mmCIF file of C-alpha atoms in Angstrom:
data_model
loop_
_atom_site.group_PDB
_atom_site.id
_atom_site.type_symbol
_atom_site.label_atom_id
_atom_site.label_comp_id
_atom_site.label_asym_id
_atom_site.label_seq_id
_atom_site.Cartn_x
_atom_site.Cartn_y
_atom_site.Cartn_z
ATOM 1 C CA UNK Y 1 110.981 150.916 -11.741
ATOM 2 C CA UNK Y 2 114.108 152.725 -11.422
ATOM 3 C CA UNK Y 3 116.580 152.021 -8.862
ATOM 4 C CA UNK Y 4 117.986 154.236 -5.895
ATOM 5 C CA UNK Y 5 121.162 155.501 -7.210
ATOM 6 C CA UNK Y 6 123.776 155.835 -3.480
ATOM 7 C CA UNK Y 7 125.106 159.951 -3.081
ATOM 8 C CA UNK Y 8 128.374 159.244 -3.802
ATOM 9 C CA UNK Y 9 131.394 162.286 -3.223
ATOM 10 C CA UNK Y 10 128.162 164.376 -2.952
ATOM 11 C CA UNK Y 11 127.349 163.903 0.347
ATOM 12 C CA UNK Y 12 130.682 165.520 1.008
ATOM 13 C CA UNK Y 13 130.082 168.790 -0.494
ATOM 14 C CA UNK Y 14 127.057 171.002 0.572
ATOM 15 C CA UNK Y 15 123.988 170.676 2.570
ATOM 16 C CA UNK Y 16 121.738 172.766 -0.273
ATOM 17 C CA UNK Y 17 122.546 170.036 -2.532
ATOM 18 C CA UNK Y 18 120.671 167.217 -0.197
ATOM 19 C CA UNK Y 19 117.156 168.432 -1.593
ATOM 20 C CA UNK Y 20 118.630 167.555 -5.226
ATOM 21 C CA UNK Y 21 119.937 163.881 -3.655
ATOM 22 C CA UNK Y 22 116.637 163.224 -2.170
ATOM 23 C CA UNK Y 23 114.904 163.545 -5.531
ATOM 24 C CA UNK Y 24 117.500 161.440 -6.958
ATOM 25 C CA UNK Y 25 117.625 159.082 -4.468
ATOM 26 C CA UNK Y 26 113.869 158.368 -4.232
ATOM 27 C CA UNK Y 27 113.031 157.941 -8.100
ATOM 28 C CA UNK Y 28 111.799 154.330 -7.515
ATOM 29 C CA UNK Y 29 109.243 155.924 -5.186
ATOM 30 C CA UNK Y 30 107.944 158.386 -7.802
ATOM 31 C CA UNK Y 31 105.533 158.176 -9.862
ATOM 32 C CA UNK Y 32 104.780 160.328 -12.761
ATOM 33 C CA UNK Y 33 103.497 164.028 -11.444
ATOM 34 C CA UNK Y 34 105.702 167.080 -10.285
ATOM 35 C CA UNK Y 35 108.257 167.674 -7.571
ATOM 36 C CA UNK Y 36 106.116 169.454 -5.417
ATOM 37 C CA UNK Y 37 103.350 166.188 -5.353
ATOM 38 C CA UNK Y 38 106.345 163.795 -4.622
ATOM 39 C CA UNK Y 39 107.874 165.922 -1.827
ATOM 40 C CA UNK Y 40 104.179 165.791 0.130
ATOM 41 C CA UNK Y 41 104.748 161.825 0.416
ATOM 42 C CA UNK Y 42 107.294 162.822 3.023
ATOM 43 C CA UNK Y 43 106.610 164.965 5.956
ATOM 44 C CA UNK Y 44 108.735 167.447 6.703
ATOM 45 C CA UNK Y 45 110.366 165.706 9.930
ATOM 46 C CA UNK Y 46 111.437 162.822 7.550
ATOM 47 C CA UNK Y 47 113.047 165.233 5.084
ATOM 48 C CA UNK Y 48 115.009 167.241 8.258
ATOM 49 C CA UNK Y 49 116.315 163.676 9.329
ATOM 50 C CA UNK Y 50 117.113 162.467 6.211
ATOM 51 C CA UNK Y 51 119.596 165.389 5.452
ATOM 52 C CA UNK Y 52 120.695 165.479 8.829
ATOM 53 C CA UNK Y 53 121.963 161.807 8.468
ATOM 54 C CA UNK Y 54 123.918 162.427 5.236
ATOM 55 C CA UNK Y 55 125.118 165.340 6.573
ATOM 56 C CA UNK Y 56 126.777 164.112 9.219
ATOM 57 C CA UNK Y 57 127.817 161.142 7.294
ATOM 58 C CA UNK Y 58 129.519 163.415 4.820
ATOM 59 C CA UNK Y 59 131.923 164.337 7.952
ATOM 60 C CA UNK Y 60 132.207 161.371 9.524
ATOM 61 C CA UNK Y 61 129.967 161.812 12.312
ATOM 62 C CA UNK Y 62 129.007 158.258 11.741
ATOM 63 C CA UNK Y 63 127.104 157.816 15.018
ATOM 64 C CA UNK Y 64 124.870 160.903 14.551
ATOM 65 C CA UNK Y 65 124.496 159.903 11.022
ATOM 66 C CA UNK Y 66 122.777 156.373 12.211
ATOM 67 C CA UNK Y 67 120.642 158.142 15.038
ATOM 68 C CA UNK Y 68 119.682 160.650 11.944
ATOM 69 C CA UNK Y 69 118.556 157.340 9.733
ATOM 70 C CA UNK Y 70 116.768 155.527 12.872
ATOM 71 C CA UNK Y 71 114.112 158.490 13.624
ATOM 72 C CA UNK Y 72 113.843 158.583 9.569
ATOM 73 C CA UNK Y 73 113.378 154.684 9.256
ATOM 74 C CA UNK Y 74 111.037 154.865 12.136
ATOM 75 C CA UNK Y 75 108.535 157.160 9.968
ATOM 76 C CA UNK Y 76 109.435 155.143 6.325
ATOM 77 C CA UNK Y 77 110.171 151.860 8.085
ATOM 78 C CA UNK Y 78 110.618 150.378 4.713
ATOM 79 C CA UNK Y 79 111.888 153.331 2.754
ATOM 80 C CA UNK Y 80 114.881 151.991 0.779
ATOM 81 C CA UNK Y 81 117.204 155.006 0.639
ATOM 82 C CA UNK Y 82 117.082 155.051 3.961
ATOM 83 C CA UNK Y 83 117.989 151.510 4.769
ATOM 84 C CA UNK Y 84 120.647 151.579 2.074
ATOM 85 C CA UNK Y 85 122.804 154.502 4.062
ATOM 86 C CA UNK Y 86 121.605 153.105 7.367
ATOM 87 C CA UNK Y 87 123.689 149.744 6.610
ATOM 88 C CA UNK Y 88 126.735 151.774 4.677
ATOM 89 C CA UNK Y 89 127.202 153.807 8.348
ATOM 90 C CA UNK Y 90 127.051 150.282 10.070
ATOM 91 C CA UNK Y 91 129.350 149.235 7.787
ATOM 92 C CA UNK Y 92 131.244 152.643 8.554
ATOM 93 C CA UNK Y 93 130.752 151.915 12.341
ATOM 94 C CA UNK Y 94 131.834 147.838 12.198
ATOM 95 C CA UNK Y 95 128.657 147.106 13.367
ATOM 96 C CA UNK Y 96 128.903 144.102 11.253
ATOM 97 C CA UNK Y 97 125.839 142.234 12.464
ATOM 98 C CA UNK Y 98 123.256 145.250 11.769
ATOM 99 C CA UNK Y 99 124.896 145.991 8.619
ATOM 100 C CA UNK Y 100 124.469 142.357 7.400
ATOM 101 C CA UNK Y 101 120.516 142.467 8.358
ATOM 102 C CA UNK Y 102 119.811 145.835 6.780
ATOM 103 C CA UNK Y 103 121.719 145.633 3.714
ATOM 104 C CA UNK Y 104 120.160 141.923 3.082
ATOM 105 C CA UNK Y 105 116.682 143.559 3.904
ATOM 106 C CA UNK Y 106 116.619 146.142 1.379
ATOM 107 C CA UNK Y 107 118.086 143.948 -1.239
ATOM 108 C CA UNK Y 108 115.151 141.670 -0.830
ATOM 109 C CA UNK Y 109 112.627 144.279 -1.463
ATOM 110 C CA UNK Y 110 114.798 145.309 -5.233
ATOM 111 C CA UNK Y 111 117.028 142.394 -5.617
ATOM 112 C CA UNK Y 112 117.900 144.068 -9.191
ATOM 113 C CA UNK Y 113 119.410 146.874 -7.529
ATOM 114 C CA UNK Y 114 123.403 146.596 -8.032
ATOM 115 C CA UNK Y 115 123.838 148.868 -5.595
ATOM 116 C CA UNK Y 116 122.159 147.351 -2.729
ATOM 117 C CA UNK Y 117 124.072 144.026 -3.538
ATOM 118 C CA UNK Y 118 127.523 145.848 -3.844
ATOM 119 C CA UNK Y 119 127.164 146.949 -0.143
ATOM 120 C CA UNK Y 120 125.804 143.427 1.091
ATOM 121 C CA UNK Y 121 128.631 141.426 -0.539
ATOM 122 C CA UNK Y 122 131.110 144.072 1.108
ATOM 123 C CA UNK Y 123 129.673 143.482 4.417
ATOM 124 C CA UNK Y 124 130.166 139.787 3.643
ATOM 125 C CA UNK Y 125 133.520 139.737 2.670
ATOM 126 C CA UNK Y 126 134.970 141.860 5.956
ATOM 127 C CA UNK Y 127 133.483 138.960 7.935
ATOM 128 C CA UNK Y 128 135.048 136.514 5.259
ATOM 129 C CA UNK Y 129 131.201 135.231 4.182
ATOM 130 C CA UNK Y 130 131.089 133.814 0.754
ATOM 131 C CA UNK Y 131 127.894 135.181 -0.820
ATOM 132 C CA UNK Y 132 127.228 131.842 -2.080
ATOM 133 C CA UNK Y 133 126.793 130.366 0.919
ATOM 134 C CA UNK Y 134 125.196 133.497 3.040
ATOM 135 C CA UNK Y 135 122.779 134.494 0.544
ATOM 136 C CA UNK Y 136 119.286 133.825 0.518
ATOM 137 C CA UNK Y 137 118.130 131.124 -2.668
ATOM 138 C CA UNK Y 138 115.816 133.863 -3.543
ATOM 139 C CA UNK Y 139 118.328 136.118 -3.894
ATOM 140 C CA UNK Y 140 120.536 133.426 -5.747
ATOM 141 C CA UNK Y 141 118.191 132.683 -8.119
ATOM 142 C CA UNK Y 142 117.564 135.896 -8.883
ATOM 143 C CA UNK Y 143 117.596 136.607 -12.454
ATOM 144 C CA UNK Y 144 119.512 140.062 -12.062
ATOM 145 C CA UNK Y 145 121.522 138.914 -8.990
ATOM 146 C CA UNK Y 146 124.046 136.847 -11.415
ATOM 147 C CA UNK Y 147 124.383 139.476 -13.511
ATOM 148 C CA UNK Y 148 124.900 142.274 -11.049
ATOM 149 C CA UNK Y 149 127.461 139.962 -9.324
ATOM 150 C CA UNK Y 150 129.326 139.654 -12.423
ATOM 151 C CA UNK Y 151 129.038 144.025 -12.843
ATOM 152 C CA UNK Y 152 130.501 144.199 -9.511
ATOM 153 C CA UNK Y 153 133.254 141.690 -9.312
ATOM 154 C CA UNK Y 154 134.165 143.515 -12.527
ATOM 155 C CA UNK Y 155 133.965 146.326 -11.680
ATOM 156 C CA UNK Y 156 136.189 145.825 -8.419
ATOM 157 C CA UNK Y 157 139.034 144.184 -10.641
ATOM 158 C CA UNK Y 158 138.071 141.121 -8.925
ATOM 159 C CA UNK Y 159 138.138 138.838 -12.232
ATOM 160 C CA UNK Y 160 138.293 135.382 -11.170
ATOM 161 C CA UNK Y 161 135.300 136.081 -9.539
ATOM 162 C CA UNK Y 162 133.299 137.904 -11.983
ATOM 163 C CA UNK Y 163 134.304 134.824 -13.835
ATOM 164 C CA UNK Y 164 132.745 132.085 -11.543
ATOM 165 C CA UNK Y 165 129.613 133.634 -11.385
ATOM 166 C CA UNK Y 166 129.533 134.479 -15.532
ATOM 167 C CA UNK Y 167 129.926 130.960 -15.893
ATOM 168 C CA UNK Y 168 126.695 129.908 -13.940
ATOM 169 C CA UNK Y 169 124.286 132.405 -16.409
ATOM 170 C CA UNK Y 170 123.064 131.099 -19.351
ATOM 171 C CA UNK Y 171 124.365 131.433 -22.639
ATOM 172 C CA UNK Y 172 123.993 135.072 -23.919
ATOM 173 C CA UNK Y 173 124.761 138.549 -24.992
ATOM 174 C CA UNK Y 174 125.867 139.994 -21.720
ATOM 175 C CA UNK Y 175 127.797 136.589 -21.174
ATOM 176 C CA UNK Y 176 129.600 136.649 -24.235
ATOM 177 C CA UNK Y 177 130.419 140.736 -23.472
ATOM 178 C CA UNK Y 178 131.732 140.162 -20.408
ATOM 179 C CA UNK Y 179 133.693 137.159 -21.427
ATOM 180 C CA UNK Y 180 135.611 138.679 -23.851
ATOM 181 C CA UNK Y 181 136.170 141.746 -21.257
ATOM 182 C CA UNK Y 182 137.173 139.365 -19.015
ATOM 183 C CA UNK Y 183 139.235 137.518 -21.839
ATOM 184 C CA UNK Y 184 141.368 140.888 -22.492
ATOM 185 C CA UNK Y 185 141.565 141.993 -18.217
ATOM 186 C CA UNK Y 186 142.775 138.183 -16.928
ATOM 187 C CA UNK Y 187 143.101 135.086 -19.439
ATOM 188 C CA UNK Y 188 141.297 132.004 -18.497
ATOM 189 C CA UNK Y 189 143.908 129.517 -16.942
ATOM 190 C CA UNK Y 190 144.616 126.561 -19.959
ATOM 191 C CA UNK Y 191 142.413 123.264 -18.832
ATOM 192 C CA UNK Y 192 144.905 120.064 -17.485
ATOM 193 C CA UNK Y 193 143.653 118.169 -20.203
ATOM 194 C CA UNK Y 194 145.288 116.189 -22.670
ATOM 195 C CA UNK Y 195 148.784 117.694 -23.618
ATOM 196 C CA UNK Y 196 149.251 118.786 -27.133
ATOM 197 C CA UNK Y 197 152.541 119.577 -28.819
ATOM 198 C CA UNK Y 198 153.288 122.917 -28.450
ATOM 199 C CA UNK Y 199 152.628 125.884 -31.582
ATOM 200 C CA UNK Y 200 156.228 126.813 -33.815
ATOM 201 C CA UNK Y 201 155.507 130.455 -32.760
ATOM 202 C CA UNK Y 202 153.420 131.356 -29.132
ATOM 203 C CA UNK Y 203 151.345 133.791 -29.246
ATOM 204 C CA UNK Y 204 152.562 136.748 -26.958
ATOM 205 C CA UNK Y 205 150.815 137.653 -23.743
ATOM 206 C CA UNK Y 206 148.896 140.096 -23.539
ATOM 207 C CA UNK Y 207 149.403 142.138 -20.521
ATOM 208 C CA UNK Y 208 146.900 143.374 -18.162
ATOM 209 C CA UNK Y 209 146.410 146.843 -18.681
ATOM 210 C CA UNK Y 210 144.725 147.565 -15.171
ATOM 211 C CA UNK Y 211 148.006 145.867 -13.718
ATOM 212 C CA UNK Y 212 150.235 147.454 -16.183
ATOM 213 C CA UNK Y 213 148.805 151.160 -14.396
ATOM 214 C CA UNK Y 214 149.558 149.104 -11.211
ATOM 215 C CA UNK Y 215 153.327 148.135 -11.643
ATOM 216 C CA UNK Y 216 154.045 151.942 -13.233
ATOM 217 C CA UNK Y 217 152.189 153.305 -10.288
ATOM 218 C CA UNK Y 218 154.136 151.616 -7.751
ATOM 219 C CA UNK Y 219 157.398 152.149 -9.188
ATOM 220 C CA UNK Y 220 156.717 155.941 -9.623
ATOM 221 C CA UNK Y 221 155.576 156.362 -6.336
ATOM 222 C CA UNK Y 222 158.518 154.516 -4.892
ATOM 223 C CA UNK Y 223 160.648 156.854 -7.187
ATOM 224 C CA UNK Y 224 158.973 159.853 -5.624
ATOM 225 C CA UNK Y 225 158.221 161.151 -9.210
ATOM 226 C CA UNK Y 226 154.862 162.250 -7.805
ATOM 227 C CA UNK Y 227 153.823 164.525 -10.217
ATOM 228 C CA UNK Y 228 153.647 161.906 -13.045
ATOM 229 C CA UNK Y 229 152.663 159.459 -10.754
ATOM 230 C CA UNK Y 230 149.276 162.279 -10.298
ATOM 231 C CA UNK Y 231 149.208 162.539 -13.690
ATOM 232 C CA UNK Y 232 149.012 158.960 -14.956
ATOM 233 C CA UNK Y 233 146.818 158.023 -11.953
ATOM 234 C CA UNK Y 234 144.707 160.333 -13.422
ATOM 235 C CA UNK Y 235 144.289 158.955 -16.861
ATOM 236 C CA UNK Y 236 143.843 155.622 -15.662
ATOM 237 C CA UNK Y 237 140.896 156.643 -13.322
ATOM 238 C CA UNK Y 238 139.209 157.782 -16.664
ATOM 239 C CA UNK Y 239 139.512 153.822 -17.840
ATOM 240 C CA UNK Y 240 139.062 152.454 -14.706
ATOM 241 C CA UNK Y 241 136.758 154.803 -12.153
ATOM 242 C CA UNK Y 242 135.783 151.805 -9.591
ATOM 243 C CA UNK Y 243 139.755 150.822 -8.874
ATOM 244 C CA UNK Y 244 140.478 151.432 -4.825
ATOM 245 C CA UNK Y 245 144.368 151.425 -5.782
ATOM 246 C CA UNK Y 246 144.179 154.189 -8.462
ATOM 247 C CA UNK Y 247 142.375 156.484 -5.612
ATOM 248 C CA UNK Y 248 145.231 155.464 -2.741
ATOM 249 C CA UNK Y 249 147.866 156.273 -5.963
ATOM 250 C CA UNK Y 250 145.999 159.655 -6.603
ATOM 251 C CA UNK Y 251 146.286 160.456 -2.676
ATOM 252 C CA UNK Y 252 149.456 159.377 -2.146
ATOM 253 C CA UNK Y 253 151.157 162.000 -5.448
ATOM 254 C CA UNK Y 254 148.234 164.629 -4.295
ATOM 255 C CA UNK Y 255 149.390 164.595 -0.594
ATOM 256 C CA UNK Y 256 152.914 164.290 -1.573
ATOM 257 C CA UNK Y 257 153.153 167.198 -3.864
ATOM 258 C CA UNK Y 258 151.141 170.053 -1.000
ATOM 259 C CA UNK Y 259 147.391 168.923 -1.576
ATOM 260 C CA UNK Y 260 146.099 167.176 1.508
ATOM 261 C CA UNK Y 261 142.669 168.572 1.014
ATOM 262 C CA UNK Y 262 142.002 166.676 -2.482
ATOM 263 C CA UNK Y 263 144.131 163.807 -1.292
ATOM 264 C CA UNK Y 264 141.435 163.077 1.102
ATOM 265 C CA UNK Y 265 138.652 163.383 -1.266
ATOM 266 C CA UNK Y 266 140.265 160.387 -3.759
ATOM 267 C CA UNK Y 267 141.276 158.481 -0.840
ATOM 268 C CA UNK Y 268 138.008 158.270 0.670
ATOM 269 C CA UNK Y 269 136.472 157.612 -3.225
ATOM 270 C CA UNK Y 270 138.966 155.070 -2.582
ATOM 271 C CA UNK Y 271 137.582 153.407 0.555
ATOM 272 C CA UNK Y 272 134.217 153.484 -1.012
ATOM 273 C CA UNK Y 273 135.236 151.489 -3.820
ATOM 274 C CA UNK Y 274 136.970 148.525 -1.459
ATOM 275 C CA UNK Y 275 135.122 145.186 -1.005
ATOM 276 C CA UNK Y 276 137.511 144.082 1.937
ATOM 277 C CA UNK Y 277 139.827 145.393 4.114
ATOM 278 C CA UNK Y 278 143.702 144.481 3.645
ATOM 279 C CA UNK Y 279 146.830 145.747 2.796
ATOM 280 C CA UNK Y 280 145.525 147.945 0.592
ATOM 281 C CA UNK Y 281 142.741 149.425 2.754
ATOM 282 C CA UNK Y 282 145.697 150.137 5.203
ATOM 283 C CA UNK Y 283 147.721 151.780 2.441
ATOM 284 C CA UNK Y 284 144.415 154.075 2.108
ATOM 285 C CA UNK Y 285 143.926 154.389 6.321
ATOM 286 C CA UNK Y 286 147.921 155.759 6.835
ATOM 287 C CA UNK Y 287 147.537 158.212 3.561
ATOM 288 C CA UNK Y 288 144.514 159.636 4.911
ATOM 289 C CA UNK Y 289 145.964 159.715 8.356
ATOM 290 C CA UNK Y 290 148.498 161.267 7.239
ATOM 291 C CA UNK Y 291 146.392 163.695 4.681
ATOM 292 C CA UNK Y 292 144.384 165.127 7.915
ATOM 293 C CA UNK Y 293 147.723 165.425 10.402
ATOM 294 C CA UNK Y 294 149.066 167.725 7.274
ATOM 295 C CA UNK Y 295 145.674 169.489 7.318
ATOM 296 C CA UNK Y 296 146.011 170.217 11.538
ATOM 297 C CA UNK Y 297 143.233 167.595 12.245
ATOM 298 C CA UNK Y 298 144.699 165.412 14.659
ATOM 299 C CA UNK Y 299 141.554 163.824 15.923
ATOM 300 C CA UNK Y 300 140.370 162.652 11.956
ATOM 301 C CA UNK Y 301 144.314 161.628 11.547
ATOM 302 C CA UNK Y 302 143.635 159.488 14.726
ATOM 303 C CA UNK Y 303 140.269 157.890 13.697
ATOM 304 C CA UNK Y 304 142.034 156.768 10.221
ATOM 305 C CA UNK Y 305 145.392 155.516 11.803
ATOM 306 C CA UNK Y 306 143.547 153.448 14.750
ATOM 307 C CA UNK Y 307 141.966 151.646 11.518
ATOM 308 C CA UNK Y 308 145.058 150.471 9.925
ATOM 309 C CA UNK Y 309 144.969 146.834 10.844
ATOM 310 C CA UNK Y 310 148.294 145.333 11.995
#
């Protein structure tokens, strides 16, 4: 069964494409036949609500966007698409305690879906909920759940986590993958064992290329070189496309050098791609503020700037 793949940047571009999302986003649900037999699963009042919540939720009419996805969930009460962008606008809207529920119910009925989990364990963390703790044993157990939870720590730079939860799988060929990624993104820590006398000759560090971008990043930015700051930004999306910091670097040399308008888009890609809110996620609130007062919209630069977290 294929998984619901999440719209993405697309939501934010044009309303024809929503037909072409739907499709995508309700392959689990097909079976083999044509478009046209698929599309007659849905009546046409699901369809109209279904684009009209991603719509909205592509301008950040969050409220409309959940009204949209109630009188859709209310016709599919167990459709998954829908209860996957019903619990990202809760998330949207900090209505933590809805967002929890939905985004736990629809990862109970695919646990193997990555993308389900990735929103539940970010509507964990902004509470400060270990998953380990919060989740369900069914979920815990879950075959596909360790392994997804190692994908998305990974992804998300957060190593030391991704680690944890490698450790708990059994021995085998994703385990050993993902070790060694791990091994080259963040060395283990050396065990307090025994000492040993130390080698003639250490072996040099290697450094952490995600942190390396990081450190040149911050210093070009604080330089105002933002031109090369866009440009090597840039290149390190390509190696590292689920980074928050490389979309708030992006931004920041995009706003900075006359391009509010695609400023916003990598900053928001950027807010997608956080698991909690922090320093960071402020970094990415002020930009875009900032981004939408330089475009003339006051009210947007108002919504991001009353989220920056003091």
């Amino acid at each position: 069964m294929a998984h619901y793949v999440p719209s993405g940047r697309m939501e934010r571009i044009f309303k024809t494409l929503l037909l072409g999302l739907l499709f995508i986003g309700f392959t689990y649900a097909q079976e083999e036949g044509s478009a046209e037999l698929f599309l007659e699963e849905y009546s046409d009042d699901f369809q109209e609500s279904f684009f009209e919540a991603l719509t909205q939720k592509g301008i950040e009419n969050y409220d409309r966007a959940r009204d949209a996805l109630l009188v859709a969930q209310s016709i599919k009460p167990e459709n998954r698409a829908v209860m996957h962008e019903l619990s990202k606008v809760y998330l949207q809207l900090k209505d933590y305690p809805n967002a929890e529920t939905t985004s736990l119910d629809v990862l109970l009925l695919e646990p193997a879906n990555p993308w389900f989990l990735e929103v539940y364990i970010k509507v964990l963390a902004v509470q400060g909920k270990p998953f380990e703790t919060m989740a369900p044993a069914e979920l815990r157990s879950h075959p596909e759940v360790g392994k997804n939870l190692v994908k998305v720590f990974y992804t998300h730079g957060q190593w030391a986590l991704a680690r944890k939860w490698l450790q708990e799988l059994p021995q085998s060929d994703f385990k050993s993958d993902y070790t060694a990624k791990l091994d080259q993104m963040a060395p283990p820590k050396p065990s307090q064992g025994i000492a040993t006398a130390p080698e003639v000759q250490a072996t040099p560090k290697k450094e952490n290329p995600m942190q390396a971008y990081t450190t040149q990043l911050e210093n070009l930015l604080a330089q105002g070189k933002f031109k090369e700051a866009a440009q090597v930004s840039g290149e390190a999306l390509e190696l590292f496309p689920a980074q928050p910091y490389l979309y708030y670097a992006q931004g920041q040399a995009l706003l900075q050098t006359g391009k509010p308008k695609e400023a916003v888009s990598y900053l928001k890609d950027g807010l997608d791609f956080l698991l909690e809110e922090g320093p960071l996620a402020n970094k990415l609130y002020k930009t875009l503020g900032d981004a939408y007062t330089a475009l003339g919209d006051q009210n947007k630069a108002n919504t991001y700037f009353s989220k920056i977290i003091q």
